[in-house]
Short mmCIF file of C-alpha atoms in Angstrom, two decimals:
data_model
loop_
_atom_site.label_atom_id
_atom_site.label_comp_id
_atom_site.label_asym_id
_atom_site.label_seq_id
_atom_site.Cartn_x
_atom_site.Cartn_y
_atom_site.Cartn_z
CA MET A 1 62.26 37.77 30.72
CA PHE A 2 63.11 34.23 31.84
CA SER A 3 60.52 32.75 29.47
CA LEU A 4 62.06 34.66 26.56
CA GLN A 5 65.53 33.49 27.50
CA ARG A 6 64.30 29.92 27.80
CA GLU A 7 62.59 30.15 24.41
CA GLY A 8 65.79 31.49 22.86
CA PHE A 9 67.81 28.68 24.42
CA ARG A 10 65.31 26.13 23.09
CA GLN A 11 65.63 27.54 19.59
CA VAL A 12 69.43 27.35 19.78
CA LEU A 13 69.25 23.72 20.88
CA THR A 14 66.82 22.94 18.08
CA LEU A 15 69.08 24.60 15.53
CA VAL A 16 72.17 22.81 16.83
CA PHE A 17 70.29 19.50 16.63
CA GLY A 18 69.38 20.26 13.04
CA LEU A 19 72.96 21.17 12.19
CA ILE A 20 74.31 17.99 13.72
CA PHE A 21 71.65 15.87 12.02
CA TYR A 22 72.40 17.27 8.58
CA GLY A 23 76.14 17.04 9.00
CA LEU A 24 76.93 20.75 9.09
CA LEU A 25 79.02 20.87 12.25
CA GLY A 26 82.52 19.45 12.23
CA ALA A 27 82.42 19.15 8.44
CA ALA A 28 86.13 18.63 7.93
CA ALA A 29 85.44 17.52 4.38
CA PHE A 30 85.22 21.16 3.32
CA GLY A 31 88.95 21.53 3.92
CA GLN A 32 89.90 18.64 1.65
CA THR A 33 90.92 18.86 -2.00
CA PRO A 34 88.81 17.49 -4.87
CA GLN A 35 90.52 14.50 -6.40
CA GLY A 36 90.11 12.02 -9.22
CA ASP A 37 90.27 11.60 -12.98
CA PRO A 38 91.90 14.66 -14.61
CA ASN A 39 89.38 14.29 -17.42
CA ILE A 40 86.72 15.22 -14.82
CA LEU A 41 88.52 17.66 -12.51
CA PRO A 42 91.00 20.25 -13.78
CA PRO A 43 94.30 20.72 -11.88
CA GLY A 44 93.81 22.84 -8.79
CA ALA A 45 90.04 22.46 -8.73
CA LYS A 46 88.77 24.09 -5.54
CA LEU A 47 85.39 24.33 -3.88
CA GLU A 48 84.20 27.93 -3.56
CA THR A 49 81.51 29.28 -1.24
CA VAL A 50 79.17 31.65 -3.10
CA PHE A 51 76.31 31.91 -0.59
CA GLU A 52 75.81 31.20 3.09
CA GLY A 53 72.78 32.02 5.21
CA ALA A 54 69.83 29.71 4.57
CA CYS A 55 67.82 28.84 7.64
CA ALA A 56 68.01 25.03 7.67
CA LEU A 57 68.87 23.40 4.35
CA THR A 58 69.60 24.47 0.78
CA GLU A 59 68.39 22.23 -2.06
CA GLY A 60 67.43 21.94 -5.71
CA VAL A 61 70.04 24.12 -7.42
CA ALA A 62 69.38 24.74 -11.13
CA ALA A 63 70.51 27.28 -13.72
CA ALA A 64 68.01 29.08 -15.94
CA PRO A 65 68.71 29.63 -19.65
CA ASP A 66 69.84 33.19 -18.88
CA GLY A 67 72.51 31.87 -16.50
CA MET A 68 70.81 32.86 -13.25
CA VAL A 69 71.08 30.15 -10.59
CA TYR A 70 68.09 29.27 -8.42
CA PHE A 71 68.02 27.16 -5.28
CA SER A 72 65.64 26.24 -2.49
CA ASP A 73 65.84 27.21 1.17
CA ILE A 74 63.83 24.52 2.97
CA THR A 75 62.80 26.05 6.28
CA PHE A 76 62.06 23.02 8.45
CA SER A 77 59.28 23.93 10.87
CA HIS A 78 61.10 22.31 13.80
CA VAL A 79 64.15 24.51 13.13
CA CYS A 80 63.07 27.77 11.49
CA ASN A 81 60.58 29.11 13.99
CA SER A 82 60.68 32.16 16.21
CA GLN A 83 58.36 34.72 17.77
CA GLN A 84 57.65 35.90 14.23
CA GLY A 85 56.37 32.46 13.28
CA ILE A 86 57.58 29.59 11.12
CA GLU A 87 59.51 30.64 8.03
CA ALA A 88 57.44 29.73 4.98
CA GLY A 89 60.16 28.44 2.65
CA HIS A 90 62.17 30.55 0.21
CA THR A 91 63.53 30.25 -3.31
CA TRP A 92 66.76 32.17 -3.86
CA LYS A 93 68.23 33.61 -7.06
CA TYR A 94 72.00 33.88 -7.42
CA ASP A 95 73.61 36.05 -10.10
CA PRO A 96 77.03 34.64 -11.07
CA ARG A 97 78.02 37.95 -12.65
CA SER A 98 77.42 40.14 -9.60
CA GLY A 99 77.97 37.43 -7.01
CA LYS A 100 74.79 38.51 -5.22
CA ALA A 101 71.88 36.40 -4.03
CA SER A 102 68.34 37.61 -3.43
CA ILE A 103 64.96 36.12 -2.59
CA PHE A 104 63.12 35.17 -5.78
CA ARG A 105 59.98 33.78 -4.14
CA SER A 106 58.66 33.51 -0.60
CA PRO A 107 56.64 31.60 0.43
CA SER A 108 58.01 28.97 -1.91
CA GLY A 109 55.51 26.18 -1.26
CA MET A 110 58.50 24.51 0.41
CA SER A 111 60.27 24.18 -2.92
CA ASN A 112 62.80 21.37 -3.13
CA GLY A 113 63.93 20.18 -6.57
CA ILE A 114 64.04 22.77 -9.37
CA LYS A 115 64.52 22.28 -13.13
CA PHE A 116 64.00 24.40 -16.26
CA ASP A 117 62.18 22.99 -19.26
CA ALA A 118 63.06 23.60 -22.93
CA GLU A 119 60.85 26.71 -22.99
CA GLY A 120 62.71 28.20 -20.02
CA ASN A 121 59.89 27.66 -17.54
CA MET A 122 60.80 26.86 -13.93
CA VAL A 123 59.43 23.50 -12.79
CA VAL A 124 59.42 23.02 -9.01
CA ALA A 125 58.75 20.11 -6.65
CA GLU A 126 56.96 21.56 -3.62
CA GLY A 127 57.18 19.38 -0.53
CA ALA A 128 55.32 18.90 2.73
CA ASP A 129 55.80 20.55 6.15
CA PHE A 130 53.42 23.44 5.36
CA GLY A 131 54.31 23.21 1.65
CA GLY A 132 52.27 22.78 -1.50
CA ARG A 133 52.79 19.01 -2.04
CA ARG A 134 52.60 19.58 -5.77
CA ILE A 135 54.53 20.23 -9.00
CA THR A 136 54.29 23.76 -10.36
CA ARG A 137 55.46 25.40 -13.56
CA THR A 138 56.33 29.11 -13.61
CA ASP A 139 56.41 31.13 -16.81
CA MET A 140 59.58 33.16 -16.24
CA LYS A 141 58.42 35.81 -18.72
CA THR A 142 55.09 36.58 -17.06
CA GLY A 143 55.77 35.34 -13.53
CA LYS A 144 52.56 33.32 -13.51
CA SER A 145 52.65 29.85 -11.96
CA TYR A 146 50.53 26.82 -12.80
CA ILE A 147 49.84 23.65 -10.80
CA ILE A 148 50.55 20.73 -13.13
CA ALA A 149 50.31 17.91 -10.56
CA GLY A 150 48.79 18.02 -7.10
CA LEU A 151 46.74 14.83 -6.82
CA TYR A 152 47.03 11.21 -7.88
CA ASN A 153 43.91 9.05 -7.83
CA GLY A 154 42.14 11.92 -6.11
CA ARG A 155 44.55 12.06 -3.17
CA PRO A 156 47.34 14.58 -2.39
CA LEU A 157 50.91 13.67 -3.21
CA ASN A 158 53.16 12.74 -0.28
CA SER A 159 55.96 15.30 -0.70
CA PRO A 160 57.40 15.87 -4.19
CA ASN A 161 61.17 15.96 -3.88
CA ASP A 162 63.19 16.02 -7.11
CA ILE A 163 62.57 16.52 -10.83
CA THR A 164 64.03 15.60 -14.20
CA ILE A 165 62.68 16.32 -17.69
CA ASP A 166 63.17 14.35 -20.91
CA GLU A 167 63.52 15.70 -24.44
CA LYS A 168 59.84 15.01 -25.18
CA GLY A 169 58.91 17.44 -22.41
CA ARG A 170 57.79 14.77 -19.96
CA ILE A 171 58.49 15.50 -16.30
CA TYR A 172 59.56 12.76 -13.88
CA PHE A 173 59.42 13.38 -10.13
CA SER A 174 59.98 11.50 -6.89
CA ASP A 175 57.38 11.54 -4.12
CA PRO A 176 58.78 10.36 -0.76
CA ARG A 177 58.09 11.78 2.70
CA TYR A 178 60.93 12.84 4.98
CA LEU A 179 59.20 15.35 7.23
CA GLY A 180 55.94 17.22 7.72
CA PHE A 181 52.80 16.87 9.81
CA GLU A 182 50.48 16.24 6.88
CA PRO A 183 48.99 12.78 6.26
CA VAL A 184 50.88 10.41 3.98
CA ASP A 185 48.13 10.02 1.40
CA GLN A 186 49.70 7.85 -1.28
CA PRO A 187 50.10 4.10 -0.63
CA VAL A 188 53.61 4.03 -2.11
CA MET A 189 56.55 6.38 -2.31
CA GLY A 190 57.09 6.24 -6.03
CA ILE A 191 58.25 7.92 -9.23
CA TYR A 192 55.66 9.69 -11.37
CA ARG A 193 55.61 11.02 -14.92
CA ILE A 194 53.71 14.10 -16.06
CA ASP A 195 52.96 14.10 -19.78
CA PRO A 196 52.62 17.27 -21.90
CA ASP A 197 48.82 17.03 -21.50
CA ASN A 198 49.39 17.26 -17.70
CA SER A 199 48.20 13.69 -17.10
CA VAL A 200 50.02 12.05 -14.17
CA HIS A 201 51.26 8.44 -14.25
CA LEU A 202 52.83 6.33 -11.49
CA ILE A 203 55.67 4.54 -13.27
CA ILE A 204 57.96 3.14 -10.53
CA THR A 205 56.87 1.55 -7.25
CA ASP A 206 59.88 -0.62 -6.31
CA VAL A 207 62.45 2.03 -5.32
CA GLY A 208 61.81 1.97 -1.59
CA LYS A 209 62.02 5.67 -0.79
CA PRO A 210 62.94 7.68 -3.90
CA ASN A 211 64.88 10.92 -3.83
CA GLY A 212 67.05 12.22 -6.69
CA VAL A 213 66.10 11.52 -10.32
CA ALA A 214 67.91 12.19 -13.60
CA VAL A 215 67.43 11.24 -17.26
CA SER A 216 70.56 10.28 -19.20
CA PRO A 217 71.52 12.38 -22.25
CA ASP A 218 70.67 9.48 -24.60
CA GLN A 219 67.18 9.28 -22.98
CA ARG A 220 67.56 5.55 -22.36
CA THR A 221 68.17 5.54 -18.62
CA LEU A 222 66.33 7.00 -15.65
CA TYR A 223 68.64 7.21 -12.64
CA VAL A 224 66.91 7.07 -9.27
CA VAL A 225 68.28 7.44 -5.75
CA SER A 226 66.78 5.35 -2.97
CA ASN A 227 67.34 7.00 0.41
CA ASP A 228 65.16 5.18 2.92
CA ASN A 229 65.96 6.72 6.29
CA GLY A 230 63.20 4.83 8.09
CA THR A 231 61.06 7.80 9.13
CA THR A 232 58.54 10.23 7.68
CA GLY A 233 59.19 12.84 10.38
CA ILE A 234 62.81 14.05 10.54
CA GLY A 235 63.44 15.78 13.86
CA ARG A 236 60.22 14.57 15.49
CA LEU A 237 61.45 11.36 17.09
CA PRO A 238 63.08 11.46 20.55
CA LYS A 239 66.86 11.15 20.40
CA ASP A 240 66.80 7.77 22.15
CA LYS A 241 64.58 6.21 19.48
CA GLU A 242 66.26 4.38 16.63
CA THR A 243 64.97 3.81 13.11
CA HIS A 244 65.80 1.06 10.67
CA LYS A 245 67.23 2.18 7.36
CA GLY A 246 65.93 0.66 4.17
CA GLN A 247 67.55 0.69 0.75
CA MET A 248 70.36 3.22 0.30
CA ALA A 249 71.41 3.00 -3.34
CA LEU A 250 71.89 4.56 -6.74
CA LEU A 251 69.67 2.69 -9.22
CA ALA A 252 69.39 2.57 -13.01
CA TYR A 253 66.10 1.96 -14.82
CA ASP A 254 65.61 1.30 -18.52
CA LEU A 255 63.57 4.20 -19.84
CA SER A 256 61.36 3.28 -22.79
CA PRO A 257 60.36 5.69 -25.58
CA ASP A 258 56.81 5.65 -24.19
CA GLY A 259 58.03 6.96 -20.81
CA THR A 260 57.71 3.73 -18.84
CA ALA A 261 60.62 2.46 -16.76
CA LYS A 262 61.90 -0.97 -15.73
CA PHE A 263 64.56 -1.72 -13.12
CA ARG A 264 67.92 -2.59 -14.66
CA LYS A 265 70.52 -2.73 -11.88
CA THR A 266 71.89 -1.26 -8.67
CA LEU A 267 74.85 0.90 -9.67
CA VAL A 268 76.11 1.70 -6.16
CA ASP A 269 74.93 0.23 -2.84
CA TYR A 270 75.70 2.54 0.10
CA TYR A 271 73.99 0.55 2.86
CA PRO A 272 74.48 0.59 5.86
CA GLN A 273 75.70 4.16 5.35
CA ASP A 274 73.36 6.93 4.20
CA GLY A 275 72.56 6.97 0.53
CA PRO A 276 72.73 9.95 -1.82
CA ASP A 277 70.29 12.81 -2.25
CA GLY A 278 70.17 14.59 -5.63
CA LEU A 279 72.17 13.99 -8.80
CA VAL A 280 72.81 15.44 -12.23
CA VAL A 281 74.57 14.30 -15.42
CA ASP A 282 77.11 15.92 -17.71
CA ALA A 283 76.89 16.03 -21.49
CA THR A 284 78.91 12.81 -21.83
CA GLY A 285 76.64 10.88 -19.46
CA ASN A 286 78.71 10.85 -16.25
CA LEU A 287 76.76 11.12 -12.99
CA TYR A 288 77.47 13.74 -10.30
CA VAL A 289 75.88 12.41 -7.13
CA ALA A 290 75.35 14.18 -3.79
CA ALA A 291 76.52 11.45 -1.39
CA ARG A 292 75.55 11.89 2.26
CA ASP A 293 77.68 9.04 3.64
CA GLN A 294 79.17 10.68 6.75
CA ARG A 295 82.42 8.76 6.35
CA ARG A 296 83.00 10.41 2.97
CA PRO A 297 80.41 13.09 2.23
CA GLY A 298 80.57 15.02 -1.00
CA ILE A 299 79.97 14.82 -4.72
CA ARG A 300 80.98 11.51 -6.25
CA VAL A 301 81.33 11.33 -10.00
CA TYR A 302 80.48 7.99 -11.62
CA THR A 303 80.43 6.51 -15.09
CA PRO A 304 77.01 5.35 -16.31
CA GLU A 305 78.04 1.88 -15.11
CA GLY A 306 78.69 3.09 -11.55
CA LYS A 307 82.49 3.28 -11.54
CA GLU A 308 83.74 6.18 -9.42
CA LEU A 309 85.84 8.71 -11.34
CA ALA A 310 86.24 11.65 -8.95
CA TYR A 311 85.34 12.93 -5.50
CA ILE A 312 84.60 16.50 -4.38
CA PRO A 313 84.53 16.67 -0.55
CA THR A 314 81.78 18.77 1.06
CA ALA A 315 79.61 18.68 4.15
CA ALA A 316 76.66 16.33 3.61
CA PRO A 317 75.35 17.66 0.27
CA THR A 318 71.78 17.73 -0.95
CA ASN A 319 71.91 18.45 -4.67
CA VAL A 320 73.96 19.50 -7.68
CA GLY A 321 73.39 21.43 -10.89
CA PHE A 322 75.47 22.73 -13.78
CA GLY A 323 75.68 26.38 -14.73
CA ARG A 324 74.97 27.66 -18.24
CA GLY A 325 76.68 29.81 -20.82
CA GLU A 326 80.12 30.80 -19.59
CA GLU A 327 79.49 28.59 -16.55
CA SER A 328 78.64 25.43 -18.50
CA LYS A 329 81.59 23.71 -16.83
CA THR A 330 80.74 24.97 -13.35
CA LEU A 331 79.11 22.56 -10.92
CA TYR A 332 76.91 24.17 -8.26
CA ILE A 333 76.35 22.29 -5.01
CA THR A 334 73.83 22.78 -2.21
CA ALA A 335 74.96 21.61 1.22
CA GLY A 336 73.93 22.68 4.69
CA THR A 337 72.93 26.32 4.65
CA GLY A 338 75.08 27.32 1.68
CA LEU A 339 75.65 27.25 -2.05
CA TYR A 340 79.03 26.22 -3.46
CA ARG A 341 80.65 25.74 -6.84
CA VAL A 342 83.63 24.05 -8.43
CA LYS A 343 85.07 23.98 -11.94
CA VAL A 344 84.99 20.70 -13.84
CA ASN A 345 86.12 19.72 -17.34
CA ASN A 346 82.81 18.65 -18.87
CA ASP A 347 79.76 20.65 -19.87
CA GLY A 348 76.58 19.94 -18.00
CA TYR A 349 73.68 18.28 -19.77
CA HIS A 350 70.72 20.61 -20.34
CA LEU A 351 67.62 20.39 -22.51
CA ARG A 352 68.00 22.23 -25.80
CA SER A 353 66.11 25.52 -25.66
CA LYS A 354 63.14 25.94 -27.99
#
């Protein structure tokens, strides 16, 4: 009996540590009011909770062409373990019409970033920590999934994190490593491009530690987040050990018609605070960035030049995504163990359906 009680106490401590680390306890930001340019936020805009109950961290929210909203439940092995075992990662499906959420896929391959291509297929970045370490494409009509990138130069990817897709059907993804016991097989944490023939190309090596990625509506810019937290094993270091942060910034790269990218400028430098996580753009080109700076966590809306237009307070967020159809002006946000939404004035940018 004592051993069971001790195990339960250990799990509680582990969970509390995870909650503190990811900024979920004492998140006073949730009680604040969104503020900023009225062209971005309508009067009375308010953050709404639509789901709560993930194990460790929600991520990768994206709306399918039919309006269903999908998001990842990343079940960190150092948090989501019990006598039943380690939870194997889940992908949730939220129906805006019914307000109900259900498991779409489990195990998820430790899905993180999710996007839908012009054909309506689900493209997923599967991470490490008992995950797939690959990019998969799921045909939403048949349910069949295909591995479209799992190796580069014959070695496994580090931990695919986020995804964006251009209008030529090319997929761009980031490949950092934030946690997991698997080897770090790639010599750089970079940005890759998958062409329609499924060939994989390393196109950016100077980010530092890449996270969120997004292509601008005019296809001329690739936005990349650098969030270098100084470790490849979140939760594995003793509490008395410090790490040195690297670059924490929102970066803009010139994206060429051939799919290559060249660094243009740093739009926002967050150092020494934490940098952002995921980001998305609206139809006019503004950026909606999940900023994890604990002094001011939330969604920050920027012009393409990096000027802040609006701020939506949340607990430390992970990602953002626009709804579709009647929800084209609804911004969904993953933060902590929940899914949230807020009304904005602009439509989200999505690929045109084929």
